[in-house]
CSV table of C-alpha atoms in Angstrom, one decimal:
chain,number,residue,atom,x,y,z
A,1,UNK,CA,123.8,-67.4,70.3
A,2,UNK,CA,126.6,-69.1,71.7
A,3,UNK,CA,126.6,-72.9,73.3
A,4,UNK,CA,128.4,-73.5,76.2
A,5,UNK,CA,128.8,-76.9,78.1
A,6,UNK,CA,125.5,-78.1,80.2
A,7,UNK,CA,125.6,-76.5,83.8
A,8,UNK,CA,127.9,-78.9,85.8
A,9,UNK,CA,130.0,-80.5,83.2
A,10,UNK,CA,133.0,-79.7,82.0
A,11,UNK,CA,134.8,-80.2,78.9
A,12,UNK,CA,138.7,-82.2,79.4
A,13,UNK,CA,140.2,-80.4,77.6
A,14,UNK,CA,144.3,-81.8,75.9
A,15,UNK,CA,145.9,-81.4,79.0
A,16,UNK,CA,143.4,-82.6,80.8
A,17,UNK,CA,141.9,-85.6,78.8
A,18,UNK,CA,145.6,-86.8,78.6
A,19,UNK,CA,145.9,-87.0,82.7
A,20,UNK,CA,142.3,-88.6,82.5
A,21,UNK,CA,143.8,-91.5,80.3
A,22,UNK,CA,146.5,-91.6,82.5
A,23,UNK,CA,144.8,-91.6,85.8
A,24,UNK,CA,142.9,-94.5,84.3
A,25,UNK,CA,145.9,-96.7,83.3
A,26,UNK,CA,147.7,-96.2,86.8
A,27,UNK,CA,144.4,-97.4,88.4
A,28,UNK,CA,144.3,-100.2,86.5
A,29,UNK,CA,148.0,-100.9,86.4
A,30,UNK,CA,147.8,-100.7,90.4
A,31,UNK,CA,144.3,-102.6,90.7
A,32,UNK,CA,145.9,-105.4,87.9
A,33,UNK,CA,148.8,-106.3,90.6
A,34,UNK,CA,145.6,-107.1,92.8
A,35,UNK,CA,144.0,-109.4,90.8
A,36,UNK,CA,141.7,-107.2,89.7
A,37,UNK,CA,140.4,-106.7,86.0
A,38,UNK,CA,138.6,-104.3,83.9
A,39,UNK,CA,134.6,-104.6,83.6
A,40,UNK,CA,132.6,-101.8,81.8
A,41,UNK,CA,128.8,-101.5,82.3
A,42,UNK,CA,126.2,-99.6,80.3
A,43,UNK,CA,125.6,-95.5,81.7
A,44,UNK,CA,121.9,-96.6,81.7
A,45,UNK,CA,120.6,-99.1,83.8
A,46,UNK,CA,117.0,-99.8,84.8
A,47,UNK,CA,115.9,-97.1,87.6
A,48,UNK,CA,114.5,-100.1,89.6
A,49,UNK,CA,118.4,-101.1,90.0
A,50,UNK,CA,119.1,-98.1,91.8
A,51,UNK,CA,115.8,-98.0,93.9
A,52,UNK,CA,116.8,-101.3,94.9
A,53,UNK,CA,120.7,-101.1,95.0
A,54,UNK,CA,121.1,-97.6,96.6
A,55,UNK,CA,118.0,-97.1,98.2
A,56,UNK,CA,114.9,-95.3,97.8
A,57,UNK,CA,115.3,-93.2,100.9
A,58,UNK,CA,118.7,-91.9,99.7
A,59,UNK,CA,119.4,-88.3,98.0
A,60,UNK,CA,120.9,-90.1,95.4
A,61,UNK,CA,118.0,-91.9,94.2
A,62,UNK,CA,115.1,-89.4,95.7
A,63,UNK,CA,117.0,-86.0,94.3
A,64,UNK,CA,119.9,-86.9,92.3
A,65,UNK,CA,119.0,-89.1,89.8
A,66,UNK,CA,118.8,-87.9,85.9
A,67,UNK,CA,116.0,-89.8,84.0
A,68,UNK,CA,116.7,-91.1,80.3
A,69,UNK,CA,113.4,-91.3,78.3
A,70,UNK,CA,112.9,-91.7,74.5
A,71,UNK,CA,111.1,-89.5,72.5
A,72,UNK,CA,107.8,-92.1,72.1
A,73,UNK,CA,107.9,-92.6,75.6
A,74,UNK,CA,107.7,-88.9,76.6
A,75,UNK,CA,104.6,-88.4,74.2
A,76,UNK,CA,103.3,-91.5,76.1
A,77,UNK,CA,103.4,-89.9,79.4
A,78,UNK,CA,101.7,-86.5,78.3
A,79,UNK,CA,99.2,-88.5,76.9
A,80,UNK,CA,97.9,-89.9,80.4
A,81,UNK,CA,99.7,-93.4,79.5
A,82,UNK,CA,102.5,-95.0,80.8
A,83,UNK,CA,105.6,-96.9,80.4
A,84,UNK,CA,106.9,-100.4,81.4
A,85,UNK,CA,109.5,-100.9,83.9
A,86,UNK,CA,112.0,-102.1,82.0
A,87,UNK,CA,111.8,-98.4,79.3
A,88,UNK,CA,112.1,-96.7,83.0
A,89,UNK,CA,116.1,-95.8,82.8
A,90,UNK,CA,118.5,-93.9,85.0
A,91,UNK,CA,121.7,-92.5,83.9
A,92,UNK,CA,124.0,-94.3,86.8
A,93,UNK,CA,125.0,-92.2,89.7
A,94,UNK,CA,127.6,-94.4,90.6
A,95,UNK,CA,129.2,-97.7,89.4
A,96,UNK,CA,128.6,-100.4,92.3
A,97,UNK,CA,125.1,-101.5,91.8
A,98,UNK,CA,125.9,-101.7,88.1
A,99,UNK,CA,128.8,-104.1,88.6
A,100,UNK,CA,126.9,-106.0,91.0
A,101,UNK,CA,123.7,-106.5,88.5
A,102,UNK,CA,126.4,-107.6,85.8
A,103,UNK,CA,127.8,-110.0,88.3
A,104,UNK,CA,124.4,-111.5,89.2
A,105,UNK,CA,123.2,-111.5,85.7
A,106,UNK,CA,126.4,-113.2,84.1
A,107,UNK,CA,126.9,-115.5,87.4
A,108,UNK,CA,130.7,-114.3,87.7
A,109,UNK,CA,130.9,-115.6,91.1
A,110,UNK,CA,129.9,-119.4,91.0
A,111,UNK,CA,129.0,-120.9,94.4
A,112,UNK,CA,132.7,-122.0,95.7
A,113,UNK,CA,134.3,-120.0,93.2
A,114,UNK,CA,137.2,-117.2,93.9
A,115,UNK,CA,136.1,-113.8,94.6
A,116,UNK,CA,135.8,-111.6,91.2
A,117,UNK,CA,138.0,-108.9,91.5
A,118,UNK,CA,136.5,-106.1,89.0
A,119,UNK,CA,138.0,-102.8,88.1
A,120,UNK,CA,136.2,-99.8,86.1
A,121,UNK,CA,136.2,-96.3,85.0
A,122,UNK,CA,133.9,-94.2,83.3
A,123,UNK,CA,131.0,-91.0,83.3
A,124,UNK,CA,128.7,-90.6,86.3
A,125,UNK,CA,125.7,-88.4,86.4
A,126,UNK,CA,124.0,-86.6,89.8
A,127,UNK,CA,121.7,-83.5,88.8
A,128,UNK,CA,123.3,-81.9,92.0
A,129,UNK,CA,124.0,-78.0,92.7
A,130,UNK,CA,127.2,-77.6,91.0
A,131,UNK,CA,129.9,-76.0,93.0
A,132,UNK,CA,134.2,-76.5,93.2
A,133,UNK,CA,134.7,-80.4,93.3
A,134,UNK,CA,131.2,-81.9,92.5
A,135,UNK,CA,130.0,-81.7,89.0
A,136,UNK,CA,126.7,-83.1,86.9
A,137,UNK,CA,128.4,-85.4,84.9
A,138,UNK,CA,132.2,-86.6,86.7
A,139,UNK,CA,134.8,-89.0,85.9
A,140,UNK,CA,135.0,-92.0,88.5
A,141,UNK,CA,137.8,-94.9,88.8
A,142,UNK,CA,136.5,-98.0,91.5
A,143,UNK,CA,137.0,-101.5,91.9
A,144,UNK,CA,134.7,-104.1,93.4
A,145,UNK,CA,135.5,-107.2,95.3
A,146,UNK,CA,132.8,-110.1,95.5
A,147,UNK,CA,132.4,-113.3,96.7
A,148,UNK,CA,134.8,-113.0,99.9
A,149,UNK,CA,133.9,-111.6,102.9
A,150,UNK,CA,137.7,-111.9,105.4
A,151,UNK,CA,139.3,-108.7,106.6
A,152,UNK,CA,141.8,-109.1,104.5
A,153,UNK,CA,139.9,-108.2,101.5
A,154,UNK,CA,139.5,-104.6,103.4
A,155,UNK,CA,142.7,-103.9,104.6
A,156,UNK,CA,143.9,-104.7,100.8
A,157,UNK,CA,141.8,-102.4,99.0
A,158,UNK,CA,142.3,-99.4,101.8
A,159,UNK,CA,146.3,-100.2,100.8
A,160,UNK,CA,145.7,-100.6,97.3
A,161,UNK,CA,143.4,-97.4,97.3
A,162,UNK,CA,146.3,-95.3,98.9
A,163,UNK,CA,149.4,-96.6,97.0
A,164,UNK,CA,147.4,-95.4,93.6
A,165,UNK,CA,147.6,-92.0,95.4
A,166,UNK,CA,150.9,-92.4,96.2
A,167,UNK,CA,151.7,-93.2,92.3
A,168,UNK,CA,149.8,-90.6,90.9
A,169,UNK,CA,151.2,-88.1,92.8
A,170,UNK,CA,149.4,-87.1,95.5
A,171,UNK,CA,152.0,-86.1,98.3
A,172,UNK,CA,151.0,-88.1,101.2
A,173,UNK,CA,151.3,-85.4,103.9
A,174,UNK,CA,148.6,-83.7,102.3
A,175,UNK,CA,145.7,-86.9,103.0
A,176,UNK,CA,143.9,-89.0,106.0
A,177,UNK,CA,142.6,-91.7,106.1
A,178,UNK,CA,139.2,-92.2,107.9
A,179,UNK,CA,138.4,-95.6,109.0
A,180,UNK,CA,134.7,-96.6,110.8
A,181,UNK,CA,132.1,-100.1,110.8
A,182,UNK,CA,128.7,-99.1,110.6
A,183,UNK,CA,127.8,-102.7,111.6
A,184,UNK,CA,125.8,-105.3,110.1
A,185,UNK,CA,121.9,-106.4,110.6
A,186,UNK,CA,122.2,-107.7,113.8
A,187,UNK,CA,123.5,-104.3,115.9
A,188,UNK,CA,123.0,-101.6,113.3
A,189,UNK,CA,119.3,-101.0,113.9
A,190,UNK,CA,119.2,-100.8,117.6
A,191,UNK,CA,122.2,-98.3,116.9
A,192,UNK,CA,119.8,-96.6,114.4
A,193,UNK,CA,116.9,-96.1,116.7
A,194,UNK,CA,119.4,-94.7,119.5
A,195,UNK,CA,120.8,-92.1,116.9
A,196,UNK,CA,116.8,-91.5,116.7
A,197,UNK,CA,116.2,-90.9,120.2
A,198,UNK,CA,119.1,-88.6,120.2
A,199,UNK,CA,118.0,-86.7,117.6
A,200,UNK,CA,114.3,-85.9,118.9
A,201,UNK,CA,115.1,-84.9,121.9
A,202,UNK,CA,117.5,-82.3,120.3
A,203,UNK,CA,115.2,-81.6,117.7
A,204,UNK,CA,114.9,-78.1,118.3
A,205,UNK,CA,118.9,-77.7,117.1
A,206,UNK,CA,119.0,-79.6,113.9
A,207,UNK,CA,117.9,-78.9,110.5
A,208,UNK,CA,114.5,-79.4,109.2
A,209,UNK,CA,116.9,-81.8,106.5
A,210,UNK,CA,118.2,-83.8,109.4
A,211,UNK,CA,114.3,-84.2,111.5
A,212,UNK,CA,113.5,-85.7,108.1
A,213,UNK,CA,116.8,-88.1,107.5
A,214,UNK,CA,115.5,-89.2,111.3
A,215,UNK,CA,112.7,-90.5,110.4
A,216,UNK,CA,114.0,-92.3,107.1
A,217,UNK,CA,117.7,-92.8,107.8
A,218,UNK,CA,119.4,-91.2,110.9
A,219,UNK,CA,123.1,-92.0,110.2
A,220,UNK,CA,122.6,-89.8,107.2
A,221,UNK,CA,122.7,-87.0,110.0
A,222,UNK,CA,126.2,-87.4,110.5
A,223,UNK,CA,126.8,-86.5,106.8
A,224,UNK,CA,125.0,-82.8,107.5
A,225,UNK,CA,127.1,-79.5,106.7
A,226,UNK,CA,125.2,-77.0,108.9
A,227,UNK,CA,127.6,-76.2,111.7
A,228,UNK,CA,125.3,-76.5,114.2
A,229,UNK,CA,124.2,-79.9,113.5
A,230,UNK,CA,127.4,-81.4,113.2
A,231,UNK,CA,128.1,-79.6,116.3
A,232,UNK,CA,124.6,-81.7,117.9
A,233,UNK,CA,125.7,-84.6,116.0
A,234,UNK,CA,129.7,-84.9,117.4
A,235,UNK,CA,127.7,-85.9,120.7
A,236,UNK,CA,125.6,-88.5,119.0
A,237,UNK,CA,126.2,-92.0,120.4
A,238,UNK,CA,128.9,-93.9,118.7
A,239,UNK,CA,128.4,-97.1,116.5
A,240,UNK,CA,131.5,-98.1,117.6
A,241,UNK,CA,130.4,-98.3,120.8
A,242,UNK,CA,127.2,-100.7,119.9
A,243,UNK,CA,128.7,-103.6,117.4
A,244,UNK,CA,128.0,-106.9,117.7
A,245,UNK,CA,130.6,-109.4,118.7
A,246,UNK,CA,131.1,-110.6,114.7
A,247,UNK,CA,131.3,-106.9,114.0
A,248,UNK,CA,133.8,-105.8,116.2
A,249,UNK,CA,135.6,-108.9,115.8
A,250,UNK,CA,136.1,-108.0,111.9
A,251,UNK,CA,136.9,-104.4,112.9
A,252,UNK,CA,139.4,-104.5,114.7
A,253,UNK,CA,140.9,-107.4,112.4
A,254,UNK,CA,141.2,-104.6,109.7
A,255,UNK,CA,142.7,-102.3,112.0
A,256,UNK,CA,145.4,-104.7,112.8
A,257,UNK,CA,146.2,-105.3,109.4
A,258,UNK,CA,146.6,-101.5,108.4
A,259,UNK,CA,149.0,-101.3,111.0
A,260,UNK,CA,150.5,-104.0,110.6
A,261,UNK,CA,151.2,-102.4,106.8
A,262,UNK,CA,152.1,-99.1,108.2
A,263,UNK,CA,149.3,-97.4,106.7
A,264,UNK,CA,148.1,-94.3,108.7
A,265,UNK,CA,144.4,-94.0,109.6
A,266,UNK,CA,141.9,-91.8,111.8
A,267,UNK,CA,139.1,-93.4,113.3
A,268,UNK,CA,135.9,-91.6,112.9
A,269,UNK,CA,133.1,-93.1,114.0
A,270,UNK,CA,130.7,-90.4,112.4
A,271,UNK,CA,132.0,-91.9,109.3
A,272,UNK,CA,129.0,-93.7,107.6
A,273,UNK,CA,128.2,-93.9,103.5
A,274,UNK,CA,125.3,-92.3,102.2
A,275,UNK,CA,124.2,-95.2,100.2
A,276,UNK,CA,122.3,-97.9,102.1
A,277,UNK,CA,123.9,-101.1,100.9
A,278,UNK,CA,127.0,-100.4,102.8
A,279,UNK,CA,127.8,-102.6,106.1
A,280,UNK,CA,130.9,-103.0,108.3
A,281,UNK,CA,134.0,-101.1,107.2
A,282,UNK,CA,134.1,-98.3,105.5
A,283,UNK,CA,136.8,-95.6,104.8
A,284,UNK,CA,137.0,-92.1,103.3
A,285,UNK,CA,140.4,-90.3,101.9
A,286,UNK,CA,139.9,-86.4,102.4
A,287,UNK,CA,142.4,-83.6,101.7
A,288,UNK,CA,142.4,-80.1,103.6
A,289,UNK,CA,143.5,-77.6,100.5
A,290,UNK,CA,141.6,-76.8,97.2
A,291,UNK,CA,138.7,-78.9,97.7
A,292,UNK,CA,136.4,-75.9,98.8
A,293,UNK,CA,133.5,-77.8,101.0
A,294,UNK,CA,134.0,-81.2,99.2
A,295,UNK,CA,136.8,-82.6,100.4
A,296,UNK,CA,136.7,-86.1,100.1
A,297,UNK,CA,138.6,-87.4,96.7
A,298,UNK,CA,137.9,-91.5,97.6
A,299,UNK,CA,136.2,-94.0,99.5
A,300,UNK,CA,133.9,-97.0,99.8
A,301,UNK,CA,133.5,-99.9,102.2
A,302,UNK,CA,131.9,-103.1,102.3
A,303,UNK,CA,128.4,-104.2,101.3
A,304,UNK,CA,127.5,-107.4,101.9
A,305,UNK,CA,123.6,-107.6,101.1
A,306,UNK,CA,123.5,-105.8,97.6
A,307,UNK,CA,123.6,-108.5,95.9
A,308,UNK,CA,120.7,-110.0,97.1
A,309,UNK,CA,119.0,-106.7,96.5
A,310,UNK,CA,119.3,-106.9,92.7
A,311,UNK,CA,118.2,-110.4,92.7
A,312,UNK,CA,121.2,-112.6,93.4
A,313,UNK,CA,122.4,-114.9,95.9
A,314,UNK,CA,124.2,-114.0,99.0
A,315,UNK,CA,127.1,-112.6,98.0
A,316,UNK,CA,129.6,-110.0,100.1
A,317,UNK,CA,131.3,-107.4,98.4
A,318,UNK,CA,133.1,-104.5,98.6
A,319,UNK,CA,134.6,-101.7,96.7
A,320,UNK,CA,135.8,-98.1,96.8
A,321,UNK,CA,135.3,-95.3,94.1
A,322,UNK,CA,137.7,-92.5,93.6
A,323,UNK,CA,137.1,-88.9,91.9
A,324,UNK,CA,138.8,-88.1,88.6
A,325,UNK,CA,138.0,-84.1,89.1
A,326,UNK,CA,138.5,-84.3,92.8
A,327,UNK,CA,142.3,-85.9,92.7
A,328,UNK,CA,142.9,-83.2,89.8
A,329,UNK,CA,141.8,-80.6,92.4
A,330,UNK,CA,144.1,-82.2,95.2
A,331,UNK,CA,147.3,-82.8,93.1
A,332,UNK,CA,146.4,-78.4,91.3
A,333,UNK,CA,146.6,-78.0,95.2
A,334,UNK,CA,149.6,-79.5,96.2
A,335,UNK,CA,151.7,-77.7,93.4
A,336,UNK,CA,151.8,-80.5,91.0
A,337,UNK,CA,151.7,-79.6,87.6
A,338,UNK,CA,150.2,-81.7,84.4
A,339,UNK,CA,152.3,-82.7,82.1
A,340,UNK,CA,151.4,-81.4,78.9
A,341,UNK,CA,148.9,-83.2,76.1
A,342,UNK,CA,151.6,-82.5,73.2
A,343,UNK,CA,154.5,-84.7,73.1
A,344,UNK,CA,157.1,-84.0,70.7
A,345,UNK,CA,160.0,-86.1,69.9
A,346,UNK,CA,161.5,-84.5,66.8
A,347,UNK,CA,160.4,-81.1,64.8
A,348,UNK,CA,161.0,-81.3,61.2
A,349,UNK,CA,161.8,-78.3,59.8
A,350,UNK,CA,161.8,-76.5,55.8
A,351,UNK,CA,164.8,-74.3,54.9
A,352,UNK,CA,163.6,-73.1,51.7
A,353,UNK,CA,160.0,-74.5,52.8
A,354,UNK,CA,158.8,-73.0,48.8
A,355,UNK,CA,160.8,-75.6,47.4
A,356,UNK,CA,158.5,-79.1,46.9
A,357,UNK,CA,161.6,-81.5,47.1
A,358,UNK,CA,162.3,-80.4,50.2
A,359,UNK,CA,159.0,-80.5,52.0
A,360,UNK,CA,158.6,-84.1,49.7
A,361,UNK,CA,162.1,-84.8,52.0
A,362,UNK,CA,161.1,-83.6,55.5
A,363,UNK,CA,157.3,-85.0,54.7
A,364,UNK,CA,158.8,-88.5,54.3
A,365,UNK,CA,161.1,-88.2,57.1
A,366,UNK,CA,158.6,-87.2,59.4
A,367,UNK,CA,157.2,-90.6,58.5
A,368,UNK,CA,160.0,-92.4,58.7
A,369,UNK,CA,160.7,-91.2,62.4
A,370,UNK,CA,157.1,-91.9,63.2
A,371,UNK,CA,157.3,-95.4,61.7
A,372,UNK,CA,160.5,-96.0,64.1
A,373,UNK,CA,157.6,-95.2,67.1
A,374,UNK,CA,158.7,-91.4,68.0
A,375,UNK,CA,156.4,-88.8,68.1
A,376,UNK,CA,157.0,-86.3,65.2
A,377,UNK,CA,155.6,-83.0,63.7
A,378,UNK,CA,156.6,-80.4,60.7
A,379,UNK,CA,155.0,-77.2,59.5
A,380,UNK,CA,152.0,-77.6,56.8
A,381,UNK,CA,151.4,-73.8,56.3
A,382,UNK,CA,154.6,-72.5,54.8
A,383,UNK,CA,156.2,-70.8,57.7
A,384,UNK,CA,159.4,-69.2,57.9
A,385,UNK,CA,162.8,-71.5,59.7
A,386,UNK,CA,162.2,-68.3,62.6
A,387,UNK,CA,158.5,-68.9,63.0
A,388,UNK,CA,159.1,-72.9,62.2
A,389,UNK,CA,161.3,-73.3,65.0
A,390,UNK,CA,158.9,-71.1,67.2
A,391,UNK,CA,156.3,-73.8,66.4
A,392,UNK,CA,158.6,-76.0,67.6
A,393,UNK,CA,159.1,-74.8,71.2
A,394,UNK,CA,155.5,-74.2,71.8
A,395,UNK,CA,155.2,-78.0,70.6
A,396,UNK,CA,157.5,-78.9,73.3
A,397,UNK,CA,159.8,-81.1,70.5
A,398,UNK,CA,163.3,-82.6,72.0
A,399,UNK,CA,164.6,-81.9,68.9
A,400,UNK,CA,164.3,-80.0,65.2
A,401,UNK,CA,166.3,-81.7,62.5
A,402,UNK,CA,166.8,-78.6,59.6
A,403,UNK,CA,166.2,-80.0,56.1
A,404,UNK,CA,167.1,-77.3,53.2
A,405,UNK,CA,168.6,-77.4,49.6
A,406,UNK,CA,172.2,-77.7,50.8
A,407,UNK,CA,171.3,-80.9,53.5
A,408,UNK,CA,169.1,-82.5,51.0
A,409,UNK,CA,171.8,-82.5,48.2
A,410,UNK,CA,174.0,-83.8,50.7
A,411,UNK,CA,171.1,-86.7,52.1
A,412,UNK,CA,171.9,-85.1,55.7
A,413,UNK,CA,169.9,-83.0,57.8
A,414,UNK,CA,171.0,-80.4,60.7
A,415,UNK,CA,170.0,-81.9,64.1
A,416,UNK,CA,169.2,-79.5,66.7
A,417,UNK,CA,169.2,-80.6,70.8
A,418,UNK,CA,166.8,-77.7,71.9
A,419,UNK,CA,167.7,-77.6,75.8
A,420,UNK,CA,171.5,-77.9,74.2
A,421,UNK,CA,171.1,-75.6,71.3
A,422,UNK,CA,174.1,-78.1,70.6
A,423,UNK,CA,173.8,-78.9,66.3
A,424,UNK,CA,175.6,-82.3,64.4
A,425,UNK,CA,174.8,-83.0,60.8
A,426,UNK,CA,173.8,-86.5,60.8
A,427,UNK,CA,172.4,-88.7,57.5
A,428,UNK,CA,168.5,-89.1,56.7
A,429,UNK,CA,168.7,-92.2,57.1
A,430,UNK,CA,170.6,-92.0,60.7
A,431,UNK,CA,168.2,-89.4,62.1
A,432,UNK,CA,165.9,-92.4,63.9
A,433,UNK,CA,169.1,-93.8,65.6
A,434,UNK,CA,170.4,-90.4,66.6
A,435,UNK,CA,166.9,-90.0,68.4
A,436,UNK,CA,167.4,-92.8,70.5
């Protein structure tokens, strides 16, 4: 019987994995000008950071979340016993409450000290129906700020966030921006039971999903994809409407600085995060085409009480998270090709491959031209030059320097410009300089 991959993963393949490294070095070459710097937690953390972190009422944490338990702890279970807290792992759904237990636990923002700017990339895991854009096991990219809690710190990451689309290629006709506050602890629960009362009485139009979210978390309502809720919902009171002074203050603070950047931006003020730890701003980056129904490929917001929630101090933060498959999706969309995994500098190739001096030649000048930093391949299966050279296209090589009898007597080789077909004869010990 034949394996496949899990249900909802995938495998990168060449192409692929080579755009994943990339992705992640643009991130982090964008994130660095920021101040920010790498940080990589473990992809299991202790369920009770989750529960805590994300929230127990969520999807994420109620449906979502896969399980890791050892072998001695599974025979535990089916034997009526039961396991301590700490054996109780989660594989992480996302990377915030991860960063934010590392911050606590390793103190990286001192009382008075400068925000820590932290950047990351990695696996997350959601046992969610897999369809076009959302996957089992996906790549992510984020960055979390904590320790500062000015505007500022949101306007910057919302510009940060869409000049790494910008660099990788993501055409910027073919994005919005969405922009809401879901306020803070003094006006978002009296915005919370309003949603409520709106909801009962048009209980008899929503979902049997969204009469349950009312009771534990109405704003999730806003998330619903049944047409006839959102439909219910679009007349929903407005948080924007219902912000405390300090909320709206900071709003429209982060507004001004966006357009003070020229940065483009909807408002959407059914915007909300389906994680409870967020407060204030938030924002969401959505394309139109190839996405199917998921077509948000970024987004985060601020969260200024999570840190207390996994045991620290009072500490704001906030962060965004974008989607390795999701941007792949968007760029496949907008006609923008992958460059290809193999990279090839210079193809040696064996006139008279039977003869063992002259693979010994072309075997140490491959070397050589490797050595010198350029990316190099021959033939290891006896081709002929026709198929050799053949080899050499598909490899995708800038060049094929001919080595045979006659060039090896002679300590030259025949250099070969493969978008020129233009040939010069040029010494073995020259071909590195002629590369450059």
């Amino acid at each position: 019987m034949t394996i496949n991959a899990p249900e909802g993963t995938k495998d990168l393949l060449p192409n692929e994995a080579k755009f994943w490294n990339r992705f992640k070095q643009t991130a982090f070459d964008v994130f660095g000008r920021y101040g920010y710097v790498p940080i990589e937690t473990p992809v299991m953390e202790q369920t009770e950071l989750f529960v805590r972190g994300i929230g127990e009422a969520t999807d994420v944490v109620s449906k979502e979340m896969f399980t890791a338990i050892s072998g001695e702890n599974l025979k535990r279970l089916l034997d009526g016993g039961s396991i301590k807290s700490k054996s109780r792992l989660s594989m992480r759904p996302e990377g915030t409450a991860g960063v934010v237990r590392a911050a606590v636990q390793h103190d990286l923002v001192p009382q008075g000290a400068a925000p820590a700017k932290l950047m990351y990339a990695g696996q997350m895991f959601r046992a969610e129906r897999p369809q076009k854009g959302r996957l089992r096991q996906f790549n992510q990219v984020g960055v979390e700020c904590l320790g500062a809690d000015a505007p500022t710190i949101d306007a910057e990451a919302i510009i940060m966030l869409m000049r790494f689309y910008r660099e990788i290629g993501i055409p910027e006709g073919s994005m919005r921006l969405l922009v809401n506050s879901m306020g803070c602890d003094e006006c978002r629960p009296a915005y919370r039971e309003l949603v409520r009362a709106y909801m009962n009485e048009h209980a008899d139009e929503l979902c049997e999903t969204c009469m349950t979210r009312a009771e534990i978390n109405p704003l999730r309502a806003f998330d619903c994809k049944n047409p006839g809720c959102a439909a219910v919902m679009e007349n929903a009171p407005k948080i924007t409407d219902h912000l405390c002074d300090s909320c709206r203050e900071h709003y429209e603070a982060v507004r001004a600085l966006l357009d003070g950047a020229g940065v483009a931006y909807n408002q959407d003020p059914k915007l909300v995060r389906g994680l409870d730890y967020y407060t204030r701003t938030v924002f969401e980056v959505q394309v139109d085409n190839g996405m199917g129904s998921q077509n948000a490929i970024g987004g985060g917001g601020r969260y200024d009480k999570l840190a207390e929630e996994v045991g620290g101090r009072p500490t704001p933060g906030l962060g965004f998270a974008l989607g390795f498959e999701r941007c792949a999706l968007a760029l496949e969309a907008a006609g923008v090709e992958l460059a290809p995994a193999q990279q090839c500098d210079l193809f040696v190739a064996c006139a008279g491959a039977d003869a063992p001096e002259v693979r010994n030649a072309a075997f140490s000048l491959v070397q050589q031209c490797r050595d010198a930093g350029f990316s190099c391949e021959m033939d290891h299966q006896g081709r002929s030059l026709k198929s050799q050279f053949k080899l050499a296209d598909k490899l995708g090589a800038a060049k094929v320097a001919v080595l045979g009898p006659d060039e090896l007597a002679q300590g030259k080789a025949t250099l070969r410009d493969m978008a020129t077909h233009d040939e010069t004869l040029v010494a073995l010990a020259d071909v590195t300089a002629a590369l450059r």
